[in-house]
XYZ file of C-alpha atoms in Angstrom:
373
model
C 85.776 109.843 103.841
C 83.566 105.862 104.019
C 86.128 103.324 102.842
C 82.843 101.186 101.414
C 82.714 104.738 98.512
C 85.919 103.592 97.453
C 85.477 100.231 96.351
C 84.166 98.789 92.569
C 83.517 96.144 91.229
C 86.064 94.640 88.213
C 85.953 91.490 86.075
C 89.271 89.605 87.163
C 89.954 89.410 83.097
C 90.573 93.193 83.035
C 93.442 93.056 85.108
C 96.492 93.532 82.757
C 99.068 90.813 83.421
C 101.715 91.952 80.864
C 102.294 95.613 79.149
C 101.063 95.978 76.230
C 103.765 95.444 73.241
C 104.980 98.911 72.973
C 104.832 101.451 75.679
C 103.317 103.765 73.403
C 100.568 100.890 73.127
C 97.472 101.718 75.836
C 94.450 103.294 75.369
C 93.515 106.333 76.812
C 89.978 107.222 78.308
C 90.126 111.102 78.495
C 87.916 112.651 81.146
C 86.840 116.908 80.937
C 85.431 118.106 84.376
C 84.899 121.539 82.088
C 82.451 119.849 79.554
C 78.820 117.297 80.584
C 78.379 117.430 76.661
C 81.285 115.622 76.299
C 83.030 114.456 79.405
C 84.321 110.858 78.296
C 86.064 109.698 75.057
C 88.448 107.360 74.094
C 91.577 107.588 72.931
C 95.265 105.856 72.292
C 97.612 106.843 74.878
C 100.754 107.449 71.865
C 98.335 110.110 70.557
C 99.003 111.915 74.260
C 100.246 115.056 72.143
C 96.499 116.206 70.553
C 94.850 116.200 73.639
C 97.697 117.772 76.182
C 97.766 122.040 75.785
C 100.575 123.173 73.678
C 103.187 124.903 75.751
C 102.246 122.966 78.829
C 104.121 121.802 81.292
C 103.902 118.157 81.637
C 106.078 116.657 85.139
C 107.060 113.119 85.390
C 108.617 111.101 88.041
C 112.169 109.933 87.319
C 112.796 107.653 90.442
C 113.852 103.922 89.038
C 112.833 100.863 90.615
C 115.307 99.134 92.586
C 115.218 94.220 92.424
C 114.290 94.870 96.302
C 113.577 91.069 95.476
C 115.773 88.563 96.444
C 116.011 84.719 97.164
C 118.282 82.820 99.165
C 118.658 80.178 102.059
C 119.330 81.086 106.302
C 123.068 79.676 106.716
C 122.934 76.700 108.840
C 119.731 75.504 108.632
C 119.605 75.810 104.746
C 115.796 77.531 104.648
C 114.323 78.529 101.823
C 114.450 82.734 102.628
C 112.574 85.618 100.288
C 113.969 89.343 101.008
C 112.039 92.140 100.679
C 113.986 95.523 100.694
C 112.096 98.695 101.309
C 114.214 101.452 101.322
C 118.063 102.258 102.298
C 119.362 103.400 105.254
C 122.995 105.193 105.998
C 125.649 102.608 105.647
C 126.828 100.526 108.365
C 129.848 101.630 110.330
C 133.384 100.232 110.552
C 133.803 97.760 114.248
C 131.361 96.454 115.815
C 130.468 92.813 113.852
C 131.816 90.540 111.681
C 129.900 91.769 108.591
C 130.413 95.391 109.218
C 134.440 95.686 108.162
C 134.516 94.257 104.303
C 136.603 91.683 103.541
C 139.276 91.629 101.376
C 137.782 91.890 97.610
C 134.578 92.934 98.983
C 132.498 96.111 99.396
C 131.571 98.220 101.862
C 128.205 96.666 103.509
C 124.591 98.366 103.686
C 122.289 98.335 106.062
C 118.229 98.141 104.748
C 114.898 98.124 105.938
C 113.404 94.880 104.451
C 110.628 92.300 104.733
C 111.595 88.293 105.435
C 109.210 85.385 104.525
C 110.617 81.700 105.758
C 109.020 79.025 106.734
C 109.795 80.081 110.567
C 110.110 83.891 111.344
C 113.365 85.302 110.064
C 115.352 86.186 114.246
C 117.989 88.961 115.167
C 121.376 87.152 113.793
C 119.916 84.772 111.589
C 123.072 85.295 108.309
C 121.460 84.645 104.980
C 123.002 84.076 101.663
C 121.046 85.390 99.459
C 121.214 84.996 95.238
C 123.850 82.763 93.504
C 127.584 82.411 93.506
C 127.226 84.251 96.936
C 126.713 87.332 95.410
C 125.025 88.948 98.543
C 124.879 88.295 102.101
C 122.093 89.986 104.609
C 122.742 89.664 108.175
C 119.315 90.036 110.473
C 120.545 93.341 112.935
C 116.563 93.720 113.978
C 113.213 92.868 114.036
C 110.291 95.893 114.738
C 107.513 94.390 115.800
C 105.456 94.974 112.616
C 107.608 92.125 111.278
C 110.303 94.550 109.832
C 113.932 93.495 109.887
C 116.526 95.136 109.704
C 119.586 93.852 107.144
C 122.964 94.319 107.204
C 123.424 93.402 102.755
C 127.280 92.750 101.523
C 128.666 91.441 98.961
C 131.350 89.051 99.640
C 131.632 88.147 95.670
C 133.661 92.400 95.551
C 130.463 94.205 93.915
C 129.469 96.837 95.505
C 126.220 96.111 97.796
C 123.995 98.098 94.696
C 125.541 96.172 92.403
C 124.979 93.236 93.188
C 121.651 94.084 94.167
C 121.120 95.314 90.313
C 122.291 91.840 89.045
C 120.670 89.423 90.585
C 117.572 90.988 92.378
C 113.940 90.244 90.765
C 111.846 93.021 89.951
C 108.794 93.239 92.501
C 105.990 92.980 90.043
C 102.650 93.603 92.199
C 100.962 90.207 93.639
C 97.967 91.603 91.686
C 99.713 90.567 88.878
C 99.371 86.600 89.269
C 102.845 86.123 88.198
C 106.804 86.212 88.655
C 109.081 88.466 86.780
C 110.598 87.877 83.715
C 113.791 89.419 81.495
C 111.610 91.828 79.558
C 109.983 93.589 83.186
C 113.566 94.723 84.074
C 112.978 97.500 80.899
C 109.439 97.293 80.933
C 108.986 98.068 84.699
C 111.017 101.327 84.167
C 110.114 104.438 82.779
C 111.712 106.035 80.445
C 112.831 108.617 82.952
C 113.962 106.234 85.149
C 117.610 107.566 86.944
C 116.998 108.153 90.911
C 117.046 104.248 92.497
C 114.634 104.213 95.515
C 111.415 102.787 94.350
C 110.006 99.541 94.696
C 107.024 100.032 92.509
C 106.328 102.230 89.507
C 105.438 105.485 89.244
C 103.426 103.102 86.303
C 101.374 106.619 84.380
C 104.941 107.366 83.610
C 105.545 103.374 81.835
C 103.323 104.905 78.911
C 105.370 107.474 77.496
C 107.963 106.716 75.068
C 110.252 108.798 73.435
C 108.576 109.282 70.073
C 105.498 110.596 72.147
C 107.245 112.975 74.415
C 109.956 113.976 71.055
C 105.633 114.668 69.570
C 105.056 116.389 73.024
C 108.124 118.655 72.765
C 107.157 119.658 69.208
C 104.356 120.673 70.385
C 105.768 123.544 73.251
C 105.123 120.908 75.617
C 107.668 121.435 78.302
C 108.713 118.056 79.898
C 110.051 118.854 83.860
C 110.201 116.131 86.866
C 110.455 115.153 90.761
C 112.020 111.907 91.978
C 109.320 110.427 94.596
C 110.202 106.914 95.946
C 107.259 104.667 95.884
C 107.149 102.808 98.745
C 105.276 99.204 99.463
C 102.617 101.007 101.588
C 101.084 102.419 97.730
C 99.001 99.388 97.270
C 98.256 98.637 100.806
C 94.571 98.438 101.386
C 92.422 100.277 103.396
C 91.020 98.015 106.598
C 89.673 101.319 108.335
C 86.377 102.708 107.903
C 87.317 105.856 108.156
C 90.261 106.982 105.608
C 90.711 109.812 108.170
C 92.245 107.360 110.868
C 94.243 105.941 107.622
C 98.017 105.778 109.025
C 99.064 106.550 105.993
C 102.564 105.704 104.650
C 105.548 107.390 104.528
C 107.480 107.979 100.774
C 111.242 110.409 100.227
C 110.140 113.451 97.621
C 113.202 115.676 95.244
C 111.457 118.803 93.678
C 114.233 120.012 92.472
C 114.916 124.053 91.764
C 115.205 123.746 87.851
C 111.206 122.088 88.632
C 110.564 124.492 90.653
C 111.314 127.398 87.534
C 109.111 125.509 84.890
C 106.009 125.784 87.050
C 106.534 129.424 87.690
C 107.732 129.604 83.865
C 104.106 127.552 83.126
C 101.732 130.213 85.557
C 103.828 132.959 83.334
C 102.538 132.054 79.766
C 98.980 130.843 81.625
C 99.856 126.844 80.698
C 98.317 124.265 82.874
C 101.095 121.683 84.502
C 100.025 118.486 84.323
C 101.382 115.240 86.578
C 102.128 112.460 85.216
C 100.890 109.700 87.908
C 99.530 110.138 90.978
C 103.327 110.513 92.930
C 103.657 113.182 91.002
C 100.682 115.205 92.340
C 101.779 114.650 95.783
C 105.319 115.212 95.475
C 104.249 118.465 94.114
C 101.659 119.132 96.484
C 103.472 118.521 98.676
C 106.048 121.380 98.135
C 103.499 124.065 97.015
C 104.135 127.364 98.266
C 101.411 128.823 100.613
C 102.358 132.299 100.548
C 102.104 131.766 96.518
C 99.350 130.717 94.635
C 100.332 127.429 91.814
C 103.994 127.521 92.892
C 106.270 124.904 94.590
C 108.917 125.684 96.899
C 111.748 123.637 95.781
C 112.340 121.190 98.745
C 112.889 117.006 99.587
C 111.964 115.341 102.489
C 109.276 112.407 102.937
C 105.933 113.456 102.682
C 102.477 111.196 104.130
C 100.680 113.415 102.086
C 96.832 111.844 101.995
C 94.601 112.834 99.478
C 91.075 112.842 99.229
C 87.632 114.512 98.677
C 87.459 117.663 99.435
C 91.283 118.437 98.945
C 91.854 122.112 97.959
C 94.667 121.188 95.016
C 96.952 124.186 94.783
C 99.255 123.292 91.915
C 97.859 119.872 89.686
C 96.063 121.433 86.841
C 95.309 117.905 84.982
C 96.541 114.236 85.621
C 97.415 111.691 83.739
C 96.924 108.358 85.970
C 96.289 104.739 85.383
C 92.935 102.987 86.698
C 93.778 101.988 90.573
C 92.587 99.340 93.029
C 89.583 99.654 94.449
C 90.140 100.791 98.488
C 92.791 102.461 97.724
C 94.399 106.201 98.634
C 95.211 106.560 94.995
C 91.579 105.765 94.107
C 91.040 108.005 96.963
C 93.566 110.837 95.208
C 91.369 110.920 91.664
C 88.007 111.016 93.007
C 89.302 114.137 95.147
C 90.889 115.341 91.441
C 87.802 114.670 88.937
C 85.501 114.099 91.426
C 83.933 110.776 92.587
C 81.040 109.982 91.218
C 82.488 111.323 87.466
C 85.535 108.582 88.036
C 83.368 105.908 88.824
C 81.462 106.734 84.913
C 84.994 107.071 83.524
C 85.516 103.622 85.375
C 82.318 102.033 84.330
C 82.450 103.090 80.717
C 86.742 101.361 80.349
C 85.315 98.526 82.136
C 82.458 98.324 79.390
C 85.591 98.953 76.578
C 87.469 96.169 77.587
C 89.883 98.574 79.494
C 93.120 97.026 80.382
C 93.251 97.400 84.431
C 96.423 98.473 86.936
C 100.084 98.695 86.528
C 100.559 97.316 83.702
C 96.666 98.433 82.037
C 95.036 101.546 80.397
C 95.048 105.390 81.382
C 92.802 107.576 81.952
C 93.894 111.728 81.520
C 91.903 113.941 83.438
C 91.485 117.618 82.596
C 89.181 120.635 81.663
C 88.585 123.816 84.877
C 91.212 124.133 86.822
C 92.178 122.414 89.370
C 93.180 125.863 91.512
């Protein structure tokens, strides 16, 4: 796909910097792939139970966003530094350096990949005092050619590293929101399903589902299942190449459990659609699609680099709840593949004309009809 085809114009005033007052208070654009007479309709998220077929299987992402932004100073110089945690590596082995064996009262250190920002490059050997009260210390072990750091985190304050990150880290809001995080983002930038820590960005379609809405869906015979896909920083990386085929797709860790594979098999037996809540769920399910059994998945875990663009044949997902995505993003390419480029652009134009709110804290669209399999 030529990447200029992923462009569209969006008034900056339509970028949502805050979530709606109520979790299920967003607007909902209905996009029907099976009808030309009523292809696009306007609705509300809180009425989602009216638009999801009775008996459908709705699949959510249970990843939990890590408060991955840490601020502090370089030890010795006092220079200000920001560390953005990307993903955890294995635990640091005992012995070999000063921070590998924790002092009395400190927790065992952990190794992480991270991005760093300071007035001068952050080099191996630097020690960073992060957040207040010495809650976290980072020793820089390696710096890759692309600038990504390997750091060893320890908590001299006696907390586990995970507890210190959770207590003192900042929620990594996307930069296009134009603001830093505050206390409310601790709740609203997590879905109600968030269970497994590991994401550095929220699976934003899931932000719309409230406990009351989920109960109404269940009362209508809808089954809820989950997958885990830890959303990485690369999710929002703009496509900079001319041809999407040569875009270097980022890797994300995912898991499709046995219970979800069985739920999909049950949905197929009763002729019910599989509804993915977000593009992250789509990527996990399509990665785990069983090549020998149409419409089914294999329970599995690993890393996915699946790039979905127009021409892709969906094997598992029949309907998609998703937010409105950035131009020149792989997320928008996925939606083009699922709904068709021209239909998606018509829907986006309708949303813009009606003043819908865009991106992470914005409104949503439900794409349904005309089985994808």
